[in-house]
């Protein structure tokens, strides 16, 4: 490891690692931004993998059919499917809580877009997920 004994070599290595970290971060950021754009055409993102508790829906039409059903008048079995469909749609969208403004910025700090609030995307009877 003689090549690391030089201060210039260490600085060069640090710069390379820094550039790699920036590239990785920008790739992760691009994936999240593309998820938001998928919602614009009404389609949930294909990146979301259902958990064991979620129902499998045969297609997008069935997913949206259940998601927009009336929860109050549904049977217990339908309620589970309705909530699972809503969860799947909500988790595949990028949004901000109604009391928070979130902006997507580029590498220069310029605002590219502002994420919509939950109430702007989903019907009023849908509940936003909670951390508590």
Protein backbone atom coordinates (compact mmCIF):
# COMPACT_ATOMS: atom_id res chain seq x y z
CA UNK A 1 0.00 0.00 0.00
CA UNK A 2 2.86 2.35 -0.77
CA UNK A 3 0.67 4.29 -3.16
CA UNK A 4 -1.39 5.52 -0.17
CA UNK A 5 1.64 7.02 1.53
CA UNK A 6 1.52 10.10 -0.68
CA UNK A 7 -0.91 12.86 0.42
CA UNK A 8 -1.91 13.36 -3.22
CA UNK A 9 -2.86 9.68 -3.52
CA UNK A 10 -5.03 9.88 -0.42
CA UNK A 11 -6.77 13.02 -1.69
CA UNK A 12 -7.34 11.33 -5.04
CA UNK A 13 -8.83 8.27 -3.36
CA UNK A 14 -11.12 10.44 -1.24
CA UNK A 15 -12.29 12.30 -4.35
CA UNK A 16 -13.01 9.03 -6.19
CA UNK A 17 -15.01 7.72 -3.21
CA UNK A 18 -16.88 11.02 -2.98
CA UNK A 19 -17.82 10.91 -6.69
CA UNK A 20 -18.98 7.29 -6.32
CA UNK A 21 -21.17 8.26 -3.36
CA UNK A 22 -22.71 11.13 -5.34
CA UNK A 23 -23.44 8.81 -8.28
CA UNK A 24 -25.10 6.26 -6.00
CA UNK A 25 -27.21 8.94 -4.32
CA UNK A 26 -28.31 10.40 -7.66
CA UNK A 27 -29.38 6.94 -8.89
CA UNK A 28 -31.47 6.36 -5.77
CA UNK A 29 -33.01 9.81 -6.14
CA UNK A 30 -33.85 9.16 -9.81
CA UNK A 31 -35.67 5.93 -8.90
CA UNK A 32 -37.86 7.77 -6.39
CA UNK A 33 -38.60 10.59 -8.84
CA UNK A 34 -39.67 8.08 -11.50
CA UNK A 35 -42.16 6.53 -9.07
CA UNK A 36 -43.94 9.89 -8.79
CA UNK A 37 -44.11 10.25 -12.56
CA UNK A 38 -45.73 6.80 -12.83
CA UNK A 39 -48.64 8.07 -10.76
CA UNK A 40 -49.27 10.91 -13.19
CA UNK A 41 -50.70 8.50 -15.77
CA UNK A 42 -52.76 6.71 -13.12
CA UNK A 43 -50.63 3.59 -12.97
CA UNK A 44 -49.02 2.31 -9.79
CA UNK A 45 -45.30 1.66 -9.93
CA UNK A 46 -44.15 -1.86 -10.74
CA UNK A 47 -41.31 -1.46 -8.22
CA UNK A 48 -43.51 -2.20 -5.21
CA UNK A 49 -43.43 -5.84 -4.07
CA UNK A 50 -46.57 -6.93 -2.19
CA UNK A 51 -46.11 -8.19 1.35
CA UNK A 52 -47.72 -11.34 2.75
CA UNK A 53 -50.61 -9.31 4.18
CA UNK A 54 -51.52 -7.81 0.81
CA UNK A 55 -53.92 -9.44 -1.57
CA UNK A 56 -52.87 -10.32 -5.07
CA UNK A 57 -54.92 -8.49 -7.65
CA UNK A 58 -55.20 -10.01 -11.10
CA UNK A 59 -54.73 -6.70 -12.90
CA UNK A 60 -54.77 -2.95 -12.51
CA UNK A 61 -58.51 -2.80 -13.20
CA UNK A 62 -59.27 -5.13 -10.28
CA UNK A 63 -56.90 -3.19 -8.01
CA UNK A 64 -58.61 0.12 -8.77
CA UNK A 65 -62.07 -1.49 -8.57
CA UNK A 66 -61.48 -2.49 -4.95
CA UNK A 67 -59.56 0.66 -3.99
CA UNK A 68 -62.44 2.94 -4.94
CA UNK A 69 -65.24 0.84 -3.42
CA UNK A 70 -67.24 2.30 -0.53
CA UNK A 71 -65.60 1.05 2.66
CA UNK A 72 -68.62 1.76 4.87
CA UNK A 73 -71.02 -0.51 2.97
CA UNK A 74 -68.53 -3.31 2.26
CA UNK A 75 -68.51 -6.74 3.87
CA UNK A 76 -65.63 -7.63 6.21
CA UNK A 77 -63.88 -9.60 3.45
CA UNK A 78 -64.33 -6.74 0.99
CA UNK A 79 -63.01 -4.26 3.56
CA UNK A 80 -59.75 -6.18 3.79
CA UNK A 81 -59.39 -6.20 0.01
CA UNK A 82 -60.32 -2.51 -0.23
CA UNK A 83 -57.73 -1.51 2.37
CA UNK A 84 -55.08 -3.71 0.74
CA UNK A 85 -55.77 -2.15 -2.67
CA UNK A 86 -55.60 1.37 -1.24
CA UNK A 87 -52.37 0.56 0.58
CA UNK A 88 -50.81 -0.74 -2.61
CA UNK A 89 -51.76 2.40 -4.54
CA UNK A 90 -50.68 4.76 -1.73
CA UNK A 91 -47.32 3.00 -1.27
CA UNK A 92 -46.57 3.24 -4.99
CA UNK A 93 -47.06 6.99 -5.10
CA UNK A 94 -44.86 9.82 -3.98
CA UNK A 95 -46.72 12.40 -1.97
CA UNK A 96 -46.29 14.64 1.04
CA UNK A 97 -48.38 14.83 4.18
CA UNK A 98 -50.96 17.61 3.95
CA UNK A 99 -49.16 19.80 6.47
CA UNK A 100 -45.72 19.47 4.83
CA UNK A 101 -44.34 20.87 1.57
CA UNK A 102 -41.77 18.67 -0.18
CA UNK A 103 -39.76 19.74 -3.22
CA UNK A 104 -37.57 17.70 -5.55
CA UNK A 105 -34.38 19.59 -6.29
CA UNK A 106 -31.60 19.05 -8.80
CA UNK A 107 -27.91 18.87 -7.96
CA UNK A 108 -27.65 22.68 -8.13
CA UNK A 109 -30.43 23.14 -5.58
CA UNK A 110 -33.01 24.30 -8.14
CA UNK A 111 -36.57 23.16 -7.46
CA UNK A 112 -37.64 20.73 -10.20
CA UNK A 113 -41.07 19.89 -8.82
CA UNK A 114 -43.16 19.98 -5.68
CA UNK A 115 -44.69 16.71 -4.52
CA UNK A 116 -48.48 16.76 -4.28
CA UNK A 117 -50.19 16.51 -0.90
CA UNK A 118 -51.99 13.31 0.07
CA UNK A 119 -55.40 15.01 -0.17
CA UNK A 120 -54.63 16.19 -3.71
CA UNK A 121 -54.08 12.64 -4.95
CA UNK A 122 -56.52 10.50 -3.00
CA UNK A 123 -60.24 10.69 -2.14
CA UNK A 124 -61.21 12.24 1.19
CA UNK A 125 -62.28 8.90 2.72
CA UNK A 126 -58.80 7.40 2.22
CA UNK A 127 -56.53 7.53 5.27
CA UNK A 128 -52.89 8.55 5.00
CA UNK A 129 -50.48 6.04 6.56
CA UNK A 130 -49.25 6.99 10.00
CA UNK A 131 -45.97 6.27 11.72
CA UNK A 132 -47.68 6.19 15.11
